Each structure stands twice: as C-alpha cells, then as structure tokens.
Coordinates of C-alpha atoms in Angstrom, one line a residue:
X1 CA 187.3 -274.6 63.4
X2 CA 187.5 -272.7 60.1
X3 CA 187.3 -268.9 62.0
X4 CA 190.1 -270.3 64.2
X5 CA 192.2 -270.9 60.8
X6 CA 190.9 -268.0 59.3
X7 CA 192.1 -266.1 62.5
X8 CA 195.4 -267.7 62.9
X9 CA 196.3 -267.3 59.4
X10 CA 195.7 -263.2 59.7
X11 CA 198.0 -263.4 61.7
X12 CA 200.9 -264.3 59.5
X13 CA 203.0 -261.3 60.2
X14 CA 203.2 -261.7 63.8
X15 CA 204.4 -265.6 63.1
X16 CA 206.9 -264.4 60.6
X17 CA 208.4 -262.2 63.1
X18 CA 208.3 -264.8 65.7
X19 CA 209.7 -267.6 64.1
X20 CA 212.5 -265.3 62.6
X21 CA 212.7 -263.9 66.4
X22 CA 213.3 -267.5 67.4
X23 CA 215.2 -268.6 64.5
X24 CA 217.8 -266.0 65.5
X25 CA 218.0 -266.8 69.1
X26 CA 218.1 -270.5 69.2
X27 CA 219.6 -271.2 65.7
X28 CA 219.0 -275.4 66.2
X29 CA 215.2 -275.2 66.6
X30 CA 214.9 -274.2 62.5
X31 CA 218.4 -276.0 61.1
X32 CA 216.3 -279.3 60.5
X33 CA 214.4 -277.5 57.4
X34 CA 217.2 -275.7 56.0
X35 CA 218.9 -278.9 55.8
X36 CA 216.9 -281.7 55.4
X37 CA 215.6 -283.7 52.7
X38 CA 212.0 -285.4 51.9
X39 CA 213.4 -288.8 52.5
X40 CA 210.9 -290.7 49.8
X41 CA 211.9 -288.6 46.7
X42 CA 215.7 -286.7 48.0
X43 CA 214.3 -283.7 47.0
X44 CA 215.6 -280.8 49.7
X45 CA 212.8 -280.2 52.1
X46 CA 212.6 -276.3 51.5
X47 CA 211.2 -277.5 47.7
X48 CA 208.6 -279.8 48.8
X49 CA 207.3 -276.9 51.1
X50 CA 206.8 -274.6 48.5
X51 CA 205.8 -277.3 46.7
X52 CA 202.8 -277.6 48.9
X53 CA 202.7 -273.9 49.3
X54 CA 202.0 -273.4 45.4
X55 CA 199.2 -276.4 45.8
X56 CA 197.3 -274.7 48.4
X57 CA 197.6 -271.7 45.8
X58 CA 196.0 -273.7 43.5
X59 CA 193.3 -275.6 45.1
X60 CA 191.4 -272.4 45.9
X61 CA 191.6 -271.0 42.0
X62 CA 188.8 -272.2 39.8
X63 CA 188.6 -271.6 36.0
X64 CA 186.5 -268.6 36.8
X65 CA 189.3 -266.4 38.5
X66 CA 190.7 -266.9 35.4
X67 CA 188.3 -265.2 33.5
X68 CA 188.6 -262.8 36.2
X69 CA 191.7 -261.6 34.8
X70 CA 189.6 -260.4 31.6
X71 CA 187.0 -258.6 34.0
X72 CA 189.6 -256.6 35.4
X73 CA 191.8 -256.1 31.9
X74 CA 193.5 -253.0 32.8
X75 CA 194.4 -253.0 36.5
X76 CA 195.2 -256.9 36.2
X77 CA 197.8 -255.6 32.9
X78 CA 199.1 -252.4 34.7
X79 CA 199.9 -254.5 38.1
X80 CA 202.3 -256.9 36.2
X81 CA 203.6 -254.9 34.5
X82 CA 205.0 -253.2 37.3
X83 CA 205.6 -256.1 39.0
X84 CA 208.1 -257.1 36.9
X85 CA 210.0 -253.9 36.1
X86 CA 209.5 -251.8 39.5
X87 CA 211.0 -254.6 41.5
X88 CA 213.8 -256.3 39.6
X89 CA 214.9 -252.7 38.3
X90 CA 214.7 -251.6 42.4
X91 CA 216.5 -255.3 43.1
X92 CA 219.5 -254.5 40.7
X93 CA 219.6 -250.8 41.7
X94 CA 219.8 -251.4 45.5
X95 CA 222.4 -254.1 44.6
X96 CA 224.4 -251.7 42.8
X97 CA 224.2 -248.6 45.1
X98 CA 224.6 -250.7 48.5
X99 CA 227.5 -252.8 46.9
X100 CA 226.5 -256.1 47.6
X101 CA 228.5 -259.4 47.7
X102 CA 228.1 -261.1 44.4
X103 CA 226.0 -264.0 46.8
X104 CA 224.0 -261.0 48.1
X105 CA 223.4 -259.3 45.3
X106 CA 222.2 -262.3 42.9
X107 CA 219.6 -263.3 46.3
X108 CA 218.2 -259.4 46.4
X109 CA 217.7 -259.6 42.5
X110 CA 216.2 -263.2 42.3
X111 CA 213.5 -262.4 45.3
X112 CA 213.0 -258.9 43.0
X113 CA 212.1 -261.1 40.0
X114 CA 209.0 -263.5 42.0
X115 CA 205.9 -262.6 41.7
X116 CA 203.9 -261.3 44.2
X117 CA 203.3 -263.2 47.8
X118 CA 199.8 -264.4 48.9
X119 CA 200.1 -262.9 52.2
X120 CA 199.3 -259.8 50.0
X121 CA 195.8 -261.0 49.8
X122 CA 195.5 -260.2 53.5
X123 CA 197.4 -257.2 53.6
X124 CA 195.1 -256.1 51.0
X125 CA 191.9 -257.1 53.1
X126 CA 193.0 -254.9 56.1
X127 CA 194.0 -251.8 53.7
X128 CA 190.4 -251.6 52.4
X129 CA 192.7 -252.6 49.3
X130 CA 190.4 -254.8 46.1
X131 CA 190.8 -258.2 47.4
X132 CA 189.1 -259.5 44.0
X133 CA 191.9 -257.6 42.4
X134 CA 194.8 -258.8 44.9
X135 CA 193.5 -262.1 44.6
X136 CA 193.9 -261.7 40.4
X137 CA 197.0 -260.2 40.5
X138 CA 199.0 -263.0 42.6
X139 CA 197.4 -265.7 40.4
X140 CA 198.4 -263.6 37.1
X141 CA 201.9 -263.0 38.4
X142 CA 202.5 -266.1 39.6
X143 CA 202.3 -267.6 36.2
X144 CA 203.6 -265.1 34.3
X145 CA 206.7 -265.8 36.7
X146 CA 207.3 -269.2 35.5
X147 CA 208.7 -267.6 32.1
X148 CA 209.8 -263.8 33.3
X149 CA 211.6 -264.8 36.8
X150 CA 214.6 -267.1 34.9
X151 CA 214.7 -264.4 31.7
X152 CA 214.6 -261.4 34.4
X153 CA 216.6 -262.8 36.9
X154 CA 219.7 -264.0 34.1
X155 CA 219.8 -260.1 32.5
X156 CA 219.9 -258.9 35.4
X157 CA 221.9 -260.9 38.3
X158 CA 223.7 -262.2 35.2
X159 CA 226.3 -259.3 35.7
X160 CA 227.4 -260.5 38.8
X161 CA 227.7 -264.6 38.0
X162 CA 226.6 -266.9 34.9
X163 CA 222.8 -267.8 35.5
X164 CA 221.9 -271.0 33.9
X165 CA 218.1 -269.5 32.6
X166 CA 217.1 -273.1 31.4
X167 CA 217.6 -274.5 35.2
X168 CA 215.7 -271.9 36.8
X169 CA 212.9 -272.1 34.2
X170 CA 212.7 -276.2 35.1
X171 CA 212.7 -275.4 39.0
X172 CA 210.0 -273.3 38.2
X173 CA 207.9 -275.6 36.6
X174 CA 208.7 -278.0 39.5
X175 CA 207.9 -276.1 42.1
X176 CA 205.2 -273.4 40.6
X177 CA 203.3 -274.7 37.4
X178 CA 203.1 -278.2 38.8
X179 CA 201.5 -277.8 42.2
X180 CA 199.3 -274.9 41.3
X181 CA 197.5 -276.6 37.8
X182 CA 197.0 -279.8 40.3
X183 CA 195.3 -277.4 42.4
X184 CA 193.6 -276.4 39.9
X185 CA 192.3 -279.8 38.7
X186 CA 191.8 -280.9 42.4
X187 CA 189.4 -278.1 42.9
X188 CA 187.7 -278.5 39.7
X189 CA 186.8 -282.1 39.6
X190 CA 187.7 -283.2 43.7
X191 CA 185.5 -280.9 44.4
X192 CA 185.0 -282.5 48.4
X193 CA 187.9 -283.2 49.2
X194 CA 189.2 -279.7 48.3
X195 CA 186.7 -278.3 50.2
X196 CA 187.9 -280.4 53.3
X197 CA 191.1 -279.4 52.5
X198 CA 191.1 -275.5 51.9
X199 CA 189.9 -275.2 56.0
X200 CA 193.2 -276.4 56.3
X201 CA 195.2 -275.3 53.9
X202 CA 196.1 -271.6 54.3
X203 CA 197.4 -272.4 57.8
X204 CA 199.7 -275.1 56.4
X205 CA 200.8 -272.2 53.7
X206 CA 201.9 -269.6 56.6
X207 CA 203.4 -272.2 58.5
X208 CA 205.6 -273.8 55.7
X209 CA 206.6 -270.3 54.6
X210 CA 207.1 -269.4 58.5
X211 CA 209.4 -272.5 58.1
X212 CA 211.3 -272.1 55.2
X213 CA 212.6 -268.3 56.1
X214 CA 213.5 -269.2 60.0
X215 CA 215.1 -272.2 58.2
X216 CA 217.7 -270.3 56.6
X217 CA 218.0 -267.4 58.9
X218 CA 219.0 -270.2 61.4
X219 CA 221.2 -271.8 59.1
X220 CA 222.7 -268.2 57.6
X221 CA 222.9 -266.3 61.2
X222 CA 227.2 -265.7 61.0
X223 CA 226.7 -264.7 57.6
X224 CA 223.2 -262.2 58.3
X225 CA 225.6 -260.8 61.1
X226 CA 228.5 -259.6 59.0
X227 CA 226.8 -258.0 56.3
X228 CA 223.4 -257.3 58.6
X229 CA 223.5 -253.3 57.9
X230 CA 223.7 -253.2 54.4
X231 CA 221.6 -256.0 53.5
X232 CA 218.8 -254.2 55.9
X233 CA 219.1 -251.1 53.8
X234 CA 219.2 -252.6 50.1
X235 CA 215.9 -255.1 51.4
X236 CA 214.2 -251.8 52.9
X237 CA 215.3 -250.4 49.6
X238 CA 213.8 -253.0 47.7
X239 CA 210.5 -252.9 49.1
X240 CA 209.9 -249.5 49.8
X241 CA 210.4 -249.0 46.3
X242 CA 208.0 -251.0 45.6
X243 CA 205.5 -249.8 47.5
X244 CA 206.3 -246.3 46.8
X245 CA 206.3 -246.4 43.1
X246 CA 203.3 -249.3 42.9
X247 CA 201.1 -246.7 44.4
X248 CA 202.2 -243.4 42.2
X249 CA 202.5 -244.9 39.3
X250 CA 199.0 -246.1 39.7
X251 CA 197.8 -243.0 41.0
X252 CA 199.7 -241.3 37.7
X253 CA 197.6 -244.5 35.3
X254 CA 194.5 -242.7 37.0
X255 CA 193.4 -245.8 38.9
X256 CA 190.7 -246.1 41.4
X257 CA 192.3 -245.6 45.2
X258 CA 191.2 -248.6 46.6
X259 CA 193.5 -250.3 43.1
X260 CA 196.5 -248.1 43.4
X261 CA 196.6 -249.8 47.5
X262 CA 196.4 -253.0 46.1
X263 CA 199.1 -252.5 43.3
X264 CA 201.3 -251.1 45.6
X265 CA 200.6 -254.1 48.2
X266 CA 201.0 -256.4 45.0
X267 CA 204.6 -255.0 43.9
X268 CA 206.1 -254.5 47.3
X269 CA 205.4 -257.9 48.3
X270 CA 207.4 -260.3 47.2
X271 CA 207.0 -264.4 47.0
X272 CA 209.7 -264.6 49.0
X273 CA 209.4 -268.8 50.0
X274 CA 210.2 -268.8 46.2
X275 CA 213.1 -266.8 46.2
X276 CA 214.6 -268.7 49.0
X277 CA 214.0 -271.7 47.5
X278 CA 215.5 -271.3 44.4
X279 CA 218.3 -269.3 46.1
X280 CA 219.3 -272.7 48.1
X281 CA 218.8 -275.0 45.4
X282 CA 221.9 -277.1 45.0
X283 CA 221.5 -276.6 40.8
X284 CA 221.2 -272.6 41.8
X285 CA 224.4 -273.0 44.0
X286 CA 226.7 -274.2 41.7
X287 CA 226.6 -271.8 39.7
X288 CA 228.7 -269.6 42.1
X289 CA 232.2 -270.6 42.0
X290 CA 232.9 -269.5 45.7
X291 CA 230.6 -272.0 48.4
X292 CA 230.6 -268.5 51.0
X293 CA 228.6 -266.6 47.9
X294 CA 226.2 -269.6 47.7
X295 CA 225.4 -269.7 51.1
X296 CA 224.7 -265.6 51.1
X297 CA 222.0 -265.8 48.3
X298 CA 218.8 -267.2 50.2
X299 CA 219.3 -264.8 52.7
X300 CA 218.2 -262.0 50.7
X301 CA 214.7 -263.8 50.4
X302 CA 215.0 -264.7 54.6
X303 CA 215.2 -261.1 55.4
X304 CA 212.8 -260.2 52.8
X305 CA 209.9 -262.0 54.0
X306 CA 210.4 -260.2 57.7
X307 CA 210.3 -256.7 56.0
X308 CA 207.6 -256.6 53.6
X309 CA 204.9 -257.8 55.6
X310 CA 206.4 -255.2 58.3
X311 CA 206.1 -252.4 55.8
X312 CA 202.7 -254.1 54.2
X313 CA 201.4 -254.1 57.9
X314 CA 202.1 -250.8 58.8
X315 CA 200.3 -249.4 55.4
X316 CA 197.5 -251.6 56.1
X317 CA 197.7 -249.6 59.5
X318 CA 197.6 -246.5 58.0
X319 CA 195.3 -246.7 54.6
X320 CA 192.3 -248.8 56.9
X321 CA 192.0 -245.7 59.4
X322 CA 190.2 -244.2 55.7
X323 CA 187.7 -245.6 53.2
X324 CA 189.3 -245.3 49.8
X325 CA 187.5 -242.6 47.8

C-alpha cells in the first residue's frame, strides 16, 4: 500500500495537469471547492486544505531536520536568500513589463513572495538534485515565509493596491505556523499514529493542492480566457526566472552541481496552494476596491501551479539523463 502512495504521489504533475485539464472543460466538477465552506468552523474550504496541506508538512519534520539546517549552513542560507529576492523581484518585473491588471499583477507578486512548494522535493529526486537539501530548503523557506511573504508581498504589490501586511501575516500564522508546529509535535511525541498517517498523508497533500488550483481555474475560466496570453507569458516569466537565475547564481556562489539543481528547483517552484489561498481570502479581497480585480488575483497562483511543475519536469527530464559532477 505505501509503494502505491509513494507511486501515485510521483505522479503529481501529471494530476495537476489533469485536474486543471478537467477543471477547464467541465467547470462544475471543481466549483464546489472554490466555493464552499468547512461547515463546522465557516472557514472557506480552500483554507482548511492548505490547512491540512501545511500538517502533512509537518508531521514528517522532526527536531532533527532542524538541526539539518546548520549541517548545511551555506547552501540552506544562499537558497533563501534567493528565494526571496529572485522570485518576488521576477514577480514585480513580469508584472510591470507584461502590464498586468492591478488583480493580476498583486496574484503574480503574492505567489512570487511563498516559499518554495513540496512537490520540489520530487522534482529534485528525479534531477539527481540533493533531496536532504530540497527537503531543508522548503522547511527553511516555509517559515521564514510566515514573516517575509506579508513584508515582501506589501513593498512590492503595494504599488498597485494598499496591502493590509498585519492580515496577511495572521493568515499566515493560520494557515502555515499552526498546522506545521502541530505536525511537528504530532510526530515528535504521537509517534504511531504519525507513522500511520504519513502512508497516507502525501497523497492527501497532491490531491488537496490538485483541488484547490482546478478549484479556481473552474471558478476563474471567463476571466483566464480574456487575459490568457499575457498571464501565460508573465507566469512562464516568473518561473523561468527562477529557475534560470537559481541555477547561475549558484553556479557563480561555486556550489556543488547536484546543489545549484536543487536551488534552481527550490526558487522556481513556488507554494502555489498558498498563494491561492491567500489570494481568495475574503480579508485579501477586500482590499481591492473593484470585485472583477479580486476575482483575477488567485488565478495567478492557478496557472502557476500548472507551469512550474511543467518546467520542473522537463529539467528533471533533462539534468537525470547525467550524474551531477
């Protein structure tokens, strides 16, 4: 049973593509998550999902991949880093040069300004990538998130609309901190049960993110369809900046082949669940004075989840055809 997870969860590309496929096409099979609600608490369902997404995160951490961090000082330091100025500088660039809709433009930023997606974990297995290091650098960048997204995410979308930074910090304690330190805690002293439950749990974590982007490509499709060609551009923009300047500036830092694959994998793929999350949040969407721009900023994150793990799978294509030196 756990192979077959293990198997099924590989192949989270091809789901992302399907359910997006599917999403498009038949609009009312995915509408339910975009607009529902988890009934016992009110909360919007796309939340709770990442809610869960960010457990699953943190059941498998223990305190040692912690100490991991300091094992692996300088990659760990140099992959942040650029993580949080390649992507939101590329986010407000490609906003900028493409001229986006103020919607459109405050999405692309926001998804620019998460940390870096677990599905880079297995992109970085079948690169011959450092998983240890992948592994490190999503934990690291997920938490140094919680304070950097709302502080990078107000400079920059901020000249576009207001961002209220102090919201966007307390959705991501909600929906980041929380889950992942009651991972944490589960793992550390529920020791059985999380074993039971990480079998499970990675599967759960494709499928919710599967979820949440055909959610709001369903619900966004008339809006994706009037703006499609330039949002395709400043997303492929996005990311293949990214993963373009994750790899040479690592190469230029003199890093070790096999760490320059996984800091590019790291940057140029986003957390995009997050991004759309935050971007449909009914706090997030009042900031925008015009309802039509409120609906246009999850889409950024919808779009973005297809084309990084396109672009992260054909890399992985590519770079596991050669050992890394």
């Amino acid at each position: 049973m756990t192979r077959l997870f293990e198997r099924i969860t590989g192949l989270f590309a091809l789901w992302t593509v399907l359910g997006v496929g599917l999403a498009w096409f038949s609009p009312e099979v995915f509408l339910w998550v975009a607009d529902g609600r988890f009934r016992p608490f009110g909360q919007p369902l796309i939340s709770v999902m990442l809610g869960v997404i960010m457990l699953g995160m943190g059941i498998t951490l223990s305190f040692d991949d912690f100490r991991r961090v300091l094992a692996l000082p300088r990659q760990v330091m140099a992959g942040v880093a650029l993580q949080f100025t390649v992507m939101p500088l590329a986010g407000f660039a490609s906003a900028w040069a493409f001229g986006l809709k103020p919607g459109l433009a405050v999405g692309l930023i926001l998804v620019s300004c998460c940390p870096g997606g677990t599905a880079s974990n297995v992109i970085s297995y079948l690169a011959r990538a450092n998983v240890a290091l992948s592994v490190t650098m999503t934990m690291a960048s997920t938490l140094v998130a919680i304070a950097l997204t709302p502080v990078l995410t107000g400079w920059l979308a901020g000249v576009f609309i207001e961002i209220d930074r102090w919201n966007l910090f307390r959705e991501m304690l909600a929906v980041v901190l929380v889950p992942v330190v009651a991972g944490v805690l589960m793992n550390r002293y529920l020791p059985k049960l999380t074993q039971k439950v990480t079998v499970v749990s990675p599967f759960i974590s494709v499928l919710f993110v599967v979820l949440i982007v055909s959610g709001i490509i369903a619900k966004s499709k008339p809006l994706i369809e009037l703006h499609a060609g330039v949002l395709l551009l400043a997303v492929f923009s996005l990311h293949a900046c990214g993963f373009g300047l994750g790899y040479l500036l690592s190469r230029i830092l003199r890093l070790h082949e096999a760490s320059a694959r996984t800091i590019s994998i790291e940057v140029g793929m986003q957390n995009s669940g997050l991004g759309a999350s935050l971007a449909s949040s009914p706090a997030f969407a009042r900031q925008f004075t015009n309802t039509m721009q409120a609906a246009l900023a999850p889409v950024p994150a919808a779009i973005s989840a297809v084309m990084h793990v396109l672009i992260g799978s054909l890399l992985a294509s590519i770079w596991s055809r050669r050992q890394p030196e």
